[in-house]
Structures are given as structure tokens and as C-alpha cells.
Short mmCIF file of C-alpha atoms and ligand atoms in Angstrom, two decimals:
data_model
loop_
_atom_site.label_atom_id
_atom_site.label_comp_id
_atom_site.label_asym_id
_atom_site.label_seq_id
_atom_site.Cartn_x
_atom_site.Cartn_y
_atom_site.Cartn_z
CA UNK I 1 -21.36 -32.99 23.17
CA UNK I 2 -24.66 -31.37 22.47
CA UNK I 3 -23.01 -28.03 22.25
CA UNK I 4 -20.72 -29.31 19.61
CA UNK I 5 -23.68 -30.82 17.86
CA UNK I 6 -25.46 -27.49 17.90
CA UNK I 7 -22.36 -25.73 16.66
CA UNK I 8 -22.05 -28.05 13.87
CA UNK I 9 -25.80 -27.55 13.01
CA UNK I 10 -25.61 -23.90 13.09
CA UNK I 11 -22.59 -23.62 10.62
CA UNK I 12 -24.42 -26.03 8.49
CA UNK I 13 -27.42 -23.69 8.47
CA UNK I 14 -25.09 -20.74 7.60
CA UNK I 15 -23.62 -22.77 4.82
CA UNK I 16 -26.92 -23.45 3.34
CA UNK I 17 -28.27 -19.90 3.77
CA UNK I 18 -25.37 -17.74 2.33
CA UNK I 19 -26.37 -16.46 -1.05
CA UNK I 20 -23.77 -16.27 -3.77
CA UNK I 21 -22.25 -12.97 -4.43
CA UNK I 22 -24.03 -10.48 -6.87
CA UNK I 23 -21.22 -11.27 -9.34
CA UNK I 24 -21.78 -15.03 -8.98
CA UNK I 25 -25.58 -14.48 -9.36
CA UNK I 26 -24.78 -12.98 -12.94
CA UNK I 27 -23.02 -16.42 -13.77
CA UNK I 28 -19.97 -14.19 -13.80
CA UNK I 29 -21.05 -12.34 -16.82
CA UNK I 30 -21.41 -8.85 -15.47
CA UNK I 31 -19.98 -6.56 -12.79
CA UNK I 32 -22.36 -5.23 -10.10
CA UNK I 33 -22.32 -1.74 -9.14
CA UNK I 34 -20.86 -0.44 -5.82
CA UNK I 35 -24.23 -0.33 -4.19
CA UNK I 36 -25.15 -3.72 -4.92
CA UNK I 37 -21.84 -4.76 -3.43
CA UNK I 38 -22.49 -2.92 -0.22
CA UNK I 39 -25.87 -4.37 -0.04
CA UNK I 40 -24.19 -7.86 -0.39
CA UNK I 41 -21.86 -7.04 2.55
CA UNK I 42 -24.74 -5.84 4.73
CA UNK I 43 -26.58 -9.11 3.99
CA UNK I 44 -23.33 -10.91 5.20
CA UNK I 45 -23.44 -8.90 8.38
CA UNK I 46 -27.13 -9.72 8.99
CA UNK I 47 -26.54 -13.44 8.33
CA UNK I 48 -23.32 -14.02 10.20
CA UNK I 49 -22.38 -13.31 13.96
CA UNK I 50 -18.73 -13.29 12.46
CA UNK I 51 -19.23 -10.47 10.06
CA UNK I 52 -19.81 -6.73 10.50
CA UNK I 53 -20.09 -4.18 8.05
CA UNK I 54 -18.89 -0.75 9.05
CA UNK I 55 -18.72 2.45 7.14
CA UNK I 56 -15.42 4.00 6.50
CA UNK I 57 -16.84 7.07 4.65
CA UNK I 58 -18.11 8.24 1.45
CA UNK I 59 -16.33 8.74 -1.90
CA UNK I 60 -15.93 12.03 -3.85
CA UNK I 61 -18.90 10.93 -5.93
CA UNK I 62 -21.10 10.28 -2.94
CA UNK I 63 -20.84 6.44 -2.72
CA UNK I 64 -20.38 4.70 0.52
CA UNK I 65 -17.00 3.06 1.23
CA UNK I 66 -17.59 0.11 3.64
CA UNK I 67 -15.31 -2.33 5.27
CA UNK I 68 -16.24 -5.88 6.44
CA UNK I 69 -14.99 -7.15 9.48
CA UNK I 70 -14.63 -11.01 9.72
CA UNK I 71 -13.63 -12.29 13.26
CA UNK I 72 -14.55 -14.79 15.97
CA UNK I 73 -13.86 -12.09 18.44
CA UNK I 74 -16.87 -9.82 19.55
CA UNK I 75 -14.34 -7.19 20.94
CA UNK I 76 -12.65 -7.07 17.38
CA UNK I 77 -16.07 -7.05 15.47
CA UNK I 78 -17.59 -4.25 17.85
CA UNK I 79 -14.65 -2.12 18.98
CA UNK I 80 -11.87 -2.94 16.38
CA UNK I 81 -9.80 -4.26 19.34
CA UNK I 82 -7.06 -6.43 18.02
CA UNK I 83 -5.96 -9.68 19.78
CA UNK I 84 -2.37 -10.38 20.99
CA UNK I 85 -1.79 -13.66 19.39
CA UNK I 86 -3.85 -13.15 16.02
CA UNK I 87 -2.60 -11.06 13.47
CA UNK I 88 -5.12 -8.39 12.09
CA UNK I 89 -5.03 -8.37 8.22
CA UNK I 90 -6.62 -5.49 6.24
CA UNK I 91 -7.02 -6.13 2.57
CA UNK I 92 -7.72 -3.37 -0.10
CA UNK I 93 -9.45 -4.27 -3.38
CA UNK I 94 -9.67 -2.39 -6.53
CA UNK I 95 -8.14 0.74 -5.35
CA UNK I 96 -7.85 1.32 -9.10
CA UNK I 97 -11.38 1.19 -10.07
CA UNK I 98 -10.55 -0.13 -13.60
CA UNK I 99 -9.09 -3.35 -11.86
CA UNK I 100 -12.46 -4.83 -10.76
CA UNK I 101 -11.47 -8.41 -9.77
CA UNK I 102 -10.21 -7.60 -6.25
CA UNK I 103 -13.53 -6.55 -5.03
CA UNK I 104 -15.05 -9.80 -6.41
CA UNK I 105 -12.47 -11.95 -5.13
CA UNK I 106 -12.94 -10.43 -1.83
CA UNK I 107 -16.77 -10.97 -1.58
CA UNK I 108 -16.27 -14.45 -2.66
CA UNK I 109 -13.61 -14.93 0.22
CA UNK I 110 -16.07 -13.28 2.51
CA UNK I 111 -19.02 -15.68 1.62
CA UNK I 112 -16.62 -18.53 2.06
CA UNK I 113 -15.49 -17.67 5.55
CA UNK I 114 -19.10 -16.74 6.83
CA UNK I 115 -20.21 -20.01 5.43
CA UNK I 116 -17.55 -21.72 7.41
CA UNK I 117 -15.11 -22.56 4.93
CA UNK I 118 -11.28 -22.35 5.59
CA UNK I 119 -12.32 -22.43 9.27
CA UNK I 120 -8.52 -22.28 10.24
CA UNK I 121 -8.55 -18.79 8.83
CA UNK I 122 -10.71 -17.11 11.29
CA UNK I 123 -9.63 -19.07 14.26
CA UNK I 124 -6.20 -17.54 13.68
CA UNK I 125 -6.69 -14.09 12.01
CA UNK I 126 -8.99 -11.07 12.35
CA UNK I 127 -9.86 -9.67 8.87
CA UNK I 128 -10.71 -6.11 7.69
CA UNK I 129 -11.83 -6.41 4.03
CA UNK I 130 -12.09 -3.18 2.05
CA UNK I 131 -13.28 -4.69 -1.01
CA UNK I 132 -14.05 -1.49 -2.89
CA UNK I 133 -11.39 1.11 -1.99
CA UNK I 134 -12.55 3.16 -4.77
CA UNK I 135 -16.22 2.73 -5.61
CA UNK I 136 -16.40 5.88 -7.80
CA UNK I 137 -13.88 4.16 -10.08
CA UNK I 138 -15.69 0.93 -9.93
CA UNK I 139 -18.92 2.39 -11.04
CA UNK I 140 -17.24 4.66 -13.70
CA UNK I 141 -14.78 2.07 -14.99
CA UNK I 142 -11.99 4.53 -14.06
CA UNK I 143 -8.66 4.24 -12.38
CA UNK I 144 -9.46 7.30 -10.55
CA UNK I 145 -12.27 8.53 -8.35
CA UNK I 146 -15.00 10.85 -9.32
CA UNK I 147 -12.70 13.94 -8.76
CA UNK I 148 -10.02 12.38 -10.99
CA UNK I 149 -7.59 11.71 -8.08
CA UNK I 150 -5.28 8.75 -8.16
CA UNK I 151 -5.50 7.92 -4.56
CA UNK I 152 -3.02 5.09 -5.13
CA UNK I 153 -0.09 7.88 -5.21
CA UNK I 154 -1.79 10.14 -2.62
CA UNK I 155 -0.48 8.86 0.45
CA UNK I 156 1.85 11.63 1.28
CA UNK I 157 -0.40 14.65 0.01
CA UNK I 158 -3.50 13.06 1.28
CA UNK I 159 -5.33 15.46 -1.29
CA UNK I 160 -8.26 12.97 -1.75
CA UNK I 161 -11.13 12.24 0.76
CA UNK I 162 -10.89 8.59 -0.07
CA UNK I 163 -7.17 8.52 0.89
CA UNK I 164 -7.76 10.18 3.91
CA UNK I 165 -10.45 7.77 4.98
CA UNK I 166 -8.25 4.76 4.10
CA UNK I 167 -5.56 6.27 6.33
CA UNK I 168 -7.99 6.61 9.12
CA UNK I 169 -9.00 2.99 8.68
CA UNK I 170 -5.32 1.99 9.06
CA UNK I 171 -5.06 3.83 12.24
CA UNK I 172 -8.35 2.39 13.50
CA UNK I 173 -7.90 -1.07 12.71
CA UNK I 174 -3.91 -0.97 13.24
CA UNK I 175 -3.42 -4.00 11.13
CA UNK I 176 -0.28 -6.12 11.19
CA UNK I 177 -0.54 -7.01 7.59
CA UNK I 178 -1.80 -4.89 4.60
CA UNK I 179 -2.59 -6.47 1.37
CA UNK I 180 -3.16 -4.32 -1.72
CA UNK I 181 -4.74 -6.14 -4.65
CA UNK I 182 -4.29 -4.75 -8.26
CA UNK I 183 -4.52 -6.19 -11.68
CA UNK I 184 -1.98 -5.08 -14.39
CA UNK I 185 -2.96 -4.93 -18.07
CA UNK I 186 -0.55 -6.80 -20.47
CA UNK I 187 -1.19 -4.62 -23.40
CA UNK I 188 1.07 -1.52 -23.70
CA UNK I 189 1.26 1.25 -26.22
CA UNK I 190 4.82 0.95 -27.19
CA UNK I 191 5.68 -2.87 -26.13
CA UNK I 192 2.48 -4.14 -27.83
CA UNK I 193 1.18 -1.74 -30.40
CA UNK I 194 4.60 -0.70 -31.71
CA UNK I 195 6.94 -3.48 -30.77
CA UNK I 196 4.37 -6.54 -31.10
CA UNK I 197 5.07 -8.08 -27.54
CA UNK I 198 3.06 -8.57 -24.40
CA UNK I 199 4.38 -9.63 -20.97
CA UNK I 200 3.35 -13.04 -19.84
CA UNK I 201 2.57 -13.08 -16.15
CA UNK I 202 -0.27 -14.54 -14.00
CA UNK I 203 0.65 -13.11 -10.47
CA UNK I 204 3.26 -10.97 -9.37
CA UNK I 205 4.01 -10.01 -5.76
CA UNK I 206 5.74 -6.99 -4.22
CA UNK I 207 6.35 -5.80 -0.81
CA UNK I 208 7.07 -2.57 1.09
CA UNK I 209 10.50 -2.01 -0.43
CA UNK I 210 11.48 1.78 0.82
CA UNK I 211 14.93 1.23 2.53
CA UNK I 212 13.65 3.24 5.47
CA UNK I 213 11.35 0.54 6.54
CA UNK I 214 12.15 -1.28 9.63
CA UNK I 215 15.15 -3.37 8.75
CA UNK I 216 14.18 -6.76 10.37
CA UNK I 217 10.46 -6.31 9.02
CA UNK I 218 11.83 -5.80 5.51
CA UNK I 219 14.35 -8.63 5.64
CA UNK I 220 11.67 -11.12 6.79
CA UNK I 221 9.10 -9.96 4.27
CA UNK I 222 11.69 -10.08 1.51
CA UNK I 223 13.60 -13.45 2.38
CA UNK I 224 10.80 -15.38 4.20
CA UNK I 225 7.34 -14.22 3.61
CA UNK I 226 7.39 -13.33 -0.18
CA UNK I 227 9.32 -16.27 -1.37
CA UNK I 228 7.00 -18.62 0.66
CA UNK I 229 3.97 -16.82 -0.95
CA UNK I 230 5.16 -17.01 -4.47
CA UNK I 231 5.96 -20.70 -3.85
CA UNK I 232 2.46 -21.56 -2.57
CA UNK I 233 0.71 -19.69 -5.17
CA UNK I 234 2.80 -21.37 -7.89
CA UNK I 235 2.07 -24.80 -6.48
CA UNK I 236 -1.52 -24.03 -6.40
CA UNK I 237 -1.22 -23.93 -10.11
CA UNK I 238 -0.84 -19.98 -10.95
CA UNK I 239 2.63 -19.04 -11.97
CA UNK I 240 3.78 -16.34 -9.70
CA UNK I 241 6.90 -14.19 -9.62
CA UNK I 242 8.52 -11.25 -8.12
CA UNK I 243 7.14 -8.01 -9.39
CA UNK I 244 9.53 -6.50 -11.86
CA UNK I 245 7.95 -3.12 -12.32
CA UNK I 246 5.98 -1.99 -15.25
CA UNK I 247 7.39 -3.34 -18.58
CA UNK I 248 6.24 -0.95 -21.42
CA UNK I 249 8.97 -1.20 -24.13
CA UNK I 250 11.69 -3.74 -25.07
CA UNK I 251 14.67 -1.57 -24.62
CA UNK I 252 14.04 -0.45 -21.08
CA UNK I 253 15.59 -1.39 -17.79
CA UNK I 254 13.49 -3.44 -15.24
CA UNK I 255 13.65 -2.81 -11.47
CA UNK I 256 10.86 -3.52 -8.82
CA UNK I 257 7.71 -1.65 -7.68
CA UNK I 258 8.53 2.06 -6.75
CA UNK I 259 10.43 3.06 -3.67
CA UNK I 260 8.26 6.03 -2.92
CA UNK I 261 6.08 6.38 0.11
CA UNK I 262 3.31 7.90 -1.85
CA UNK I 263 1.65 4.52 -2.33
CA UNK I 264 -0.28 2.51 0.03
CA UNK I 265 2.27 -0.42 0.03
CA UNK I 266 5.27 1.49 1.21
CA UNK I 267 3.18 3.89 3.39
CA UNK I 268 1.76 1.05 5.44
CA UNK I 269 5.14 -0.77 5.56
CA UNK I 270 6.84 2.56 6.94
CA UNK I 271 4.16 2.54 9.80
CA UNK I 272 5.60 -0.96 10.81
CA UNK I 273 3.20 -3.16 9.01
CA UNK I 274 4.02 -6.21 6.79
CA UNK I 275 2.74 -4.97 3.42
CA UNK I 276 2.21 -6.89 0.15
CA UNK I 277 1.00 -6.23 -3.09
CA UNK I 278 -0.43 -8.47 -5.82
CA UNK I 279 -0.77 -7.80 -9.71
CA UNK I 280 -2.90 -10.26 -11.38
CA UNK I 281 -2.99 -10.31 -15.00
CA UNK I 282 -5.62 -8.08 -16.73
CA UNK I 283 -6.23 -9.73 -20.04
CA UNK I 284 -6.08 -8.06 -23.30
CA UNK I 285 -9.37 -6.53 -24.57
CA UNK I 286 -8.89 -8.11 -28.01
CA UNK I 287 -8.85 -11.61 -26.71
CA UNK I 288 -11.74 -14.25 -26.81
CA UNK I 289 -12.73 -15.59 -23.54
CA UNK I 290 -15.54 -17.52 -21.75
CA UNK I 291 -16.53 -14.42 -19.76
CA UNK I 292 -16.41 -10.73 -20.64
CA UNK I 293 -12.58 -9.83 -20.84
CA UNK I 294 -11.85 -13.29 -19.03
CA UNK I 295 -13.39 -11.76 -15.76
CA UNK I 296 -14.17 -15.21 -14.30
CA UNK I 297 -10.70 -16.33 -14.61
CA UNK I 298 -9.14 -13.06 -13.38
CA UNK I 299 -11.41 -13.03 -10.26
CA UNK I 300 -10.17 -16.98 -9.65
CA UNK I 301 -6.61 -15.66 -9.88
CA UNK I 302 -7.17 -12.85 -7.43
CA UNK I 303 -9.04 -15.25 -5.02
CA UNK I 304 -6.20 -17.69 -5.06
CA UNK I 305 -3.78 -15.14 -4.62
CA UNK I 306 -5.68 -13.73 -1.53
CA UNK I 307 -6.33 -17.10 -0.06
CA UNK I 308 -2.81 -18.20 -0.24
CA UNK I 309 -1.77 -15.09 1.38
CA UNK I 310 -4.07 -15.37 4.38
CA UNK I 311 -3.15 -19.04 4.90
CA UNK I 312 0.65 -18.16 4.96
CA UNK I 313 0.00 -15.27 7.33
CA UNK I 314 -2.01 -17.64 9.57
CA UNK I 315 0.97 -20.05 9.45
CA UNK I 316 3.53 -17.36 10.10
CA UNK I 317 1.53 -15.62 12.82
CA UNK I 318 4.08 -15.85 15.60
CA UNK I 319 7.28 -14.34 13.85
CA UNK I 320 5.16 -11.96 11.91
CA UNK I 321 3.53 -10.41 15.02
CA UNK I 322 6.75 -10.33 16.87
CA UNK I 323 8.20 -8.32 14.05
CA UNK I 324 5.48 -6.05 13.32
CA UNK I 325 4.88 -5.16 16.95
CA UNK I 326 8.67 -4.48 17.41
CA UNK I 327 8.54 -2.30 14.32
CA UNK I 328 5.67 -0.17 15.69
CA UNK I 329 7.28 0.22 19.04
CA UNK I 330 10.81 0.88 18.54
CA UNK I 331 10.86 4.58 17.42
CA UNK I 332 9.16 5.41 20.65
CA UNK I 333 12.37 4.89 22.47
CA UNK I 334 15.88 6.25 21.62
CA UNK I 335 16.94 3.23 19.48
CA UNK I 336 20.62 2.82 18.64
CA UNK I 337 20.12 2.86 14.80
CA UNK I 338 17.90 5.92 13.98
CA UNK I 339 19.45 6.85 10.65
CA UNK I 340 17.23 7.54 7.64
CA UNK I 341 18.20 7.53 3.84
CA UNK I 342 17.09 10.82 2.35
CA UNK I 343 17.77 9.72 -1.11
CA UNK I 344 16.64 6.42 -2.53
CA UNK I 345 16.76 5.09 -6.10
CA UNK I 346 17.51 2.04 -8.45
CA UNK I 347 20.63 1.27 -9.69
CA UNK I 348 22.23 -1.54 -11.87
CA UNK I 349 22.59 -4.96 -9.97
CA UNK I 350 26.16 -5.51 -10.44
CA UNK I 351 26.11 -9.18 -9.79
CA UNK I 352 23.46 -9.62 -12.63
CA UNK I 353 23.38 -6.60 -14.65
CA UNK I 354 20.96 -8.29 -17.21
CA UNK I 355 17.85 -10.42 -16.60
CA UNK I 356 15.59 -12.50 -19.07
CA UNK I 357 11.93 -12.26 -18.92
CA UNK I 358 9.29 -14.13 -20.97
CA UNK I 359 7.19 -12.24 -23.43
CA UNK I 360 4.46 -13.38 -25.91
CA UNK I 361 4.42 -12.21 -29.55
CA UNK I 362 0.91 -10.46 -30.09
CA UNK I 363 0.59 -11.75 -33.68
CA UNK I 364 1.06 -15.54 -33.24
CA UNK I 365 1.29 -16.05 -29.36
CA UNK I 366 4.86 -17.35 -29.65
CA UNK I 367 6.58 -17.22 -26.40
CA UNK I 368 10.30 -15.88 -26.07
CA UNK I 369 12.69 -14.79 -23.43
CA UNK I 370 13.98 -11.24 -23.68
CA UNK I 371 17.02 -9.76 -22.14
CA UNK I 372 16.46 -6.50 -20.21
CA UNK I 373 18.92 -4.41 -18.14
CA UNK I 374 18.61 -5.19 -14.56
CA UNK I 375 18.22 -2.01 -12.50
CA UNK I 376 16.76 -3.67 -9.34
CA UNK I 377 19.37 -2.58 -6.94
CA UNK I 378 18.48 -0.19 -4.29
CA UNK I 379 20.58 2.65 -3.71
CA UNK I 380 20.60 4.79 -0.66
CA UNK I 381 22.07 8.42 -0.27
CA UNK I 382 22.33 11.12 2.30
CA UNK I 383 21.93 9.35 5.53
CA UNK I 384 20.65 11.69 8.21
CA UNK I 385 20.32 10.73 11.85
CA UNK I 386 16.80 11.22 13.03
CA UNK I 387 16.22 14.54 14.86
CA UNK I 388 14.61 14.90 18.21
CA UNK I 389 11.61 16.73 16.61
CA UNK I 390 10.84 18.81 13.47
CA UNK I 391 9.82 22.49 13.97
CA UNK I 392 7.09 23.84 11.56
CA UNK I 393 7.10 27.67 11.16
CA UNK I 394 4.93 28.23 7.86
CA UNK I 395 1.23 27.68 7.01
CA UNK I 396 0.85 26.22 10.55
CA UNK I 397 -2.69 25.72 10.51
CA UNK I 398 -2.57 23.92 7.23
CA UNK I 399 0.33 21.81 8.36
CA UNK I 400 -1.53 21.05 11.56
CA UNK I 401 -4.48 19.58 9.52
CA UNK I 402 -2.20 17.59 7.26
CA UNK I 403 -0.31 16.04 10.26
CA UNK I 404 -3.68 15.23 11.98
CA UNK I 405 -4.88 13.50 8.75
CA UNK I 406 -1.79 11.28 9.08
CA UNK I 407 -2.43 10.63 12.75
CA UNK I 408 1.05 12.22 13.45
CA UNK I 409 1.35 13.60 16.91
CA UNK I 410 2.54 17.29 17.46
CA UNK I 411 2.43 20.23 19.72
CA UNK I 412 1.61 23.81 19.22
CA UNK I 413 4.30 26.15 20.90
CA UNK I 414 2.40 28.30 23.35
CA UNK I 415 5.16 30.87 24.18
CA UNK I 416 8.36 31.75 22.63
CA UNK I 417 10.76 28.76 23.11
CA UNK I 418 14.58 28.73 22.23
CA UNK I 419 15.74 25.64 20.77
CA UNK I 420 19.19 24.13 19.19
CA UNK I 421 18.38 23.39 15.75
CA UNK I 422 19.69 22.38 12.45
CA UNK I 423 18.44 25.29 10.28
CA UNK I 424 18.23 24.00 6.43
CA UNK I 425 19.16 26.47 3.97
CA UNK I 426 18.27 25.94 0.33
CA UNK I 427 21.23 27.15 -1.78
CA UNK I 428 19.94 25.92 -5.33
CA UNK I 429 17.02 23.98 -6.67
CA UNK I 430 17.46 21.68 -9.84
CA UNK I 431 15.20 19.43 -11.78
CA UNK I 432 15.71 15.78 -11.12
CA UNK I 433 17.22 14.08 -14.43
CA UNK I 434 15.55 10.62 -13.66
CA UNK I 435 11.86 11.59 -14.23
CA UNK I 436 10.17 9.42 -16.67
CA UNK I 437 7.27 10.49 -18.82
CA UNK I 438 4.03 10.10 -16.93
CA UNK I 439 5.84 10.27 -13.63
CA UNK I 440 5.74 13.43 -11.68
CA UNK I 441 8.59 15.62 -12.08
CA UNK I 442 10.74 15.95 -8.97
CA UNK I 443 12.97 18.75 -7.91
CA UNK I 444 16.14 18.21 -5.79
CA UNK I 445 17.19 21.19 -3.63
CA UNK I 446 20.85 21.53 -2.49
CA UNK I 447 20.68 22.10 1.16
CA UNK I 448 23.31 23.68 3.68
CA UNK I 449 22.87 22.55 7.38
CA UNK I 450 23.57 25.35 10.07
CA UNK I 451 23.49 24.34 13.53
CA UNK I 452 22.05 27.23 15.53
CA UNK I 453 19.79 28.42 18.20
CA UNK I 454 16.48 29.48 17.02
CA UNK I 455 13.43 30.87 18.95
CA UNK I 456 10.12 29.26 18.02
CA UNK I 457 7.18 31.65 18.19
CA UNK I 458 3.72 30.99 19.59
CA UNK I 459 1.67 29.03 17.31
CA UNK I 460 4.78 27.12 15.58
CA UNK I 461 4.49 23.34 15.56
CA UNK I 462 6.79 20.74 16.95
CA UNK I 463 6.53 17.24 15.82
CA UNK I 464 8.34 14.92 18.29
CA UNK I 465 10.37 11.86 16.72
CA UNK I 466 9.55 9.68 19.72
CA UNK I 467 6.37 8.25 18.26
CA UNK I 468 5.52 5.13 16.00
CA UNK I 469 5.19 7.31 12.98
CA UNK I 470 8.38 9.13 13.39
CA UNK I 471 10.34 7.75 10.38
CA UNK I 472 7.26 8.42 8.10
CA UNK I 473 6.92 11.93 9.55
CA UNK I 474 10.66 12.67 9.02
CA UNK I 475 10.78 11.60 5.31
CA UNK I 476 7.73 13.64 4.53
CA UNK I 477 8.66 16.83 6.50
CA UNK I 478 12.37 16.93 5.56
CA UNK I 479 13.01 18.90 2.40
CA UNK I 480 16.24 16.76 1.77
CA UNK I 481 13.94 13.84 1.56
CA UNK I 482 13.09 12.04 -1.90
CA UNK I 483 9.34 11.82 -0.73
CA UNK I 484 8.99 15.22 0.91
CA UNK I 485 5.68 16.75 1.11
CA UNK I 486 6.97 19.59 -0.97
CA UNK I 487 7.28 17.42 -4.03
CA UNK I 488 3.49 17.32 -4.16
CA UNK I 489 1.16 19.63 -6.01
CA UNK I 490 0.15 22.69 -4.04
CA UNK I 491 3.22 22.50 -1.60
CA UNK I 492 6.02 24.01 -3.75
CA UNK I 493 8.13 25.40 -0.82
CA UNK I 494 11.35 24.42 -2.20
CA UNK I 495 12.76 27.87 -2.96
CA UNK I 496 16.34 29.28 -2.11
CA UNK I 497 16.59 30.60 1.38
CA UNK I 498 15.98 29.31 5.06
CA UNK I 499 13.51 26.57 4.85
CA UNK I 500 10.48 26.78 7.21
CA UNK I 501 10.66 23.15 8.44
CA UNK I 502 13.65 21.96 10.35
CA UNK I 503 15.15 19.34 12.49
CA UNK I 504 15.44 20.30 16.22
CA UNK I 505 18.56 18.69 17.82
CA UNK I 506 17.44 19.16 21.53
CA UNK I 507 13.91 19.09 22.50
ZN1 ZN H 1 -3.55 -0.94 -9.96
#
């Protein structure tokens, strides 16, 4: 009785003593810089036994990148040890620095949880909030970091220090759910300036959609979790829909968010995690709003989207944990279905070749449905059975560093070793026709497979495919894959001849 009373009193004390976020302190009129936000996270850490601020590392511009852990479990707070029956949810805000409302919504959420609001959430979840995934971009009002890297598409190359430390954080906290919060501008050069229309969306949700993601996890996310999330956000008063890809012109086809594993959404899902992305509306600069560029309203939308997601994940904890645990374990054993699709792209949805979407006329606000070609079908090509291992015989030290950055396990050959392999011979390289302006140009190698015996030399690397990151590793290492490392800047290895990385048949 008295213990309950004391507990109630102490949460009451917390509730009264938690200061508003720096953004709330400006009456939602101006955005605090990254240091002020970090100071606020440290304040929450000091005030609450359920909050701990940890350093993930430092940005290219020398700014700290913190995470705030929120949990009722001391072993989670102190040692990042997850709990069997509680999903760990990791949330990333403002990875694009010019989409600031994610960082603000996450601080608000942290303040509320520390003050004892939404008590069911910390009873059922462990949270890792990375409110500022890109503090340089935050302070410089830039999409990129201080080195001009776009970390959002860097998850294969891991060129930027920020991407590497976010990947380290994924490894360290091993979340069951990853949530990536973005805002998407409705003003587009062609669609708006030349054609006079803007898209009309408040909240769009997408998921890890690469067809190589664990099948059951993908099915569950697509057919159970995402529809439920859209339903909940919509009934809370914010019109939510499935993400349709960026609409920049009236005569384009619409699809979904990209299939590539170069973004966080697919990268995390390839690791066997439920991965969800939100894009909330980033209002047009020219509009008239109660706060600068409607920032108070934008933060409200991100907060609502995040809160609905957390409540849903808490309600779905049991099936979600079972599926994500299984997806992370299954590659360690010789599973029945270990086929990977090397080619993935969008094609016409033959059952519904056209789709109508609402647009708003810039001049007078008139709303109208427009017809678009519907290229949302996911097309898979080139099935390849997962090898026993991959051998790496070129730039081995650089490759060893890159594998370690991904936390992919490998071994270094210590003495010459003969193995049966599928030697990959590139016979021709052509440019891919589907590249759009602004999208990195890809090349498509034509590959002949020769099964033969090869002697690996001392210092060559062997990457076993019996590890949780096996499918991710294979899709990055295999030159036939649409997401191979060799599509990235500084890795142009795709030349005619025997390829220096190849599948090992028996290992
Ligand atoms: Zn973004």
C-alpha cells in the first residue's frame, strides 16, 4: 500500500519537474540547435531513472550524435540487454537534416514518457531514440552532413562516418523494430512550378520491401502491421496512406519506396527487423501558417505518427517478436529456401494498371483526382541459391574493414586452400536503361558461371553464409546483384574478366 503510494508520489514529482523541450520553450517558433537538443536529452537522463543518454559518436562536422534509451529495465539502460518479451524499438529522426520535425517529435515523446504519460508503452517496450540522426544537417539546414554525404543512401558503401555509427548502433541495440521518420516536401519543380499541382498527403507509411527480406516478416508487415498503422493514424485524425514514391510530374508512373538496400528502411529489414518509414507533409514555403513554415503542425503530425506506431507495436508484441526472432536466426541453419533474387525492380500492376491520386491546384487550392500509371508490382529476376560462403581475393584489407563495418563475420585464409567454387566471369558490362535523372547510374554486368576448383591464397577472405547477416552480405558481395557494392562510388570493379569475389560451393 505505502509502496504504491510512494510510487504514485514519485511519478507525480517527475510529472511536475520535467521541463518542456527546447522547441516548446520557444512557443514552437524556432528550432533549437543540435547542442541544445543534446543538453535536453542529458537533462532527461538526470531527471529520470528510466532515461539514459548514450553517445553513439560524432558527426563529420564534430557534433555529438546521442541516443536516448527509455526503459523500465536497468539491464537495458546500462548494458543494452534486450528482454525476451519486450520488443526493442529503435527510432531515427531527421536523418535528412532539412526535415527537422522528427527530432522535435521525438523529444516531446521522450518528455511525455519520462513524465509517466502513455505508461503502457514502457511497460511493454524498450526504446532507443536517435532524435538527431544527422546533427550537421540539423544545424546547417541541409539534407546532408557537413561533408555533403547523404547518409540515407549510404547503407551499402558506408562511406560516411554517420552511417557507420548508425549501423554500429543497430548492431549494439539489436532492435526488433526500426522506425525512420521523414518529412516530404509537397512543392516540386516540375509538378508544381511547371504544371501547377501539389500532392495532398499528411502521412505516408512504407516498409522494408526488398523481395529478399524474410518472407514471413515481409508478409506480416505488409498485410497486418502497415494496414493497422494506417488505420490507427487515420482514425486519430491524420489522413494516412501507403507511400507511393515521390510524385514530381503529372505524366510519371507511381510505384512505392525504393527497393534498394542502400537505405536504412531496407537495410534494417534485411537484417530481420520490422522496418517502417513515415513521410509526413512538409508544407510549402510560400504558405501562411501560425508558426514558421507550419512547424508546430508538422511536429504534431510526426508525434502522432510515432505514438500510433509505438502503441501498435506494443499491442502486436507477441507475433512481432516471434517473426523478427525467427528472421534473425534462420540463416544460421541450412534452411530449405535459401534463394536470393539478384535482380529486383518495379513493373506494371496488371490487375490495376492505373491508379488515381488526389492533387491540389497551386493557384486556387482546388482538389482533383489524377490518373497515374501504376508501376508498383515488384519484379524479381535471376534467382541464385545462397552459396556456402563468398571468397574475396582483391583489396582484401579494404574489404575486411568494410565487412567489419557491417558487422559481417568473415575469416582470413591462413594457408593455401583448395575449394569448389562458382567462378564468375564478366563477359560484358552495359549501362542500365532505367536510371532516372538524380538517381545514381547503375551498370549491369553479364556474368557466366564456371564451376571449378580454385586455390585461395593466404590473406584471401572467406565470408560464411551461415550467419544472420548472410542474405545482406550476399546481395552486397555478388556482382550479379542489383545492390552490389560495386555499384557504389570508389568500387568500380565491374570490368570484363574473372571477378575477384565469388560464391564458394563447398566450404
Ligand atoms: Zn527524408
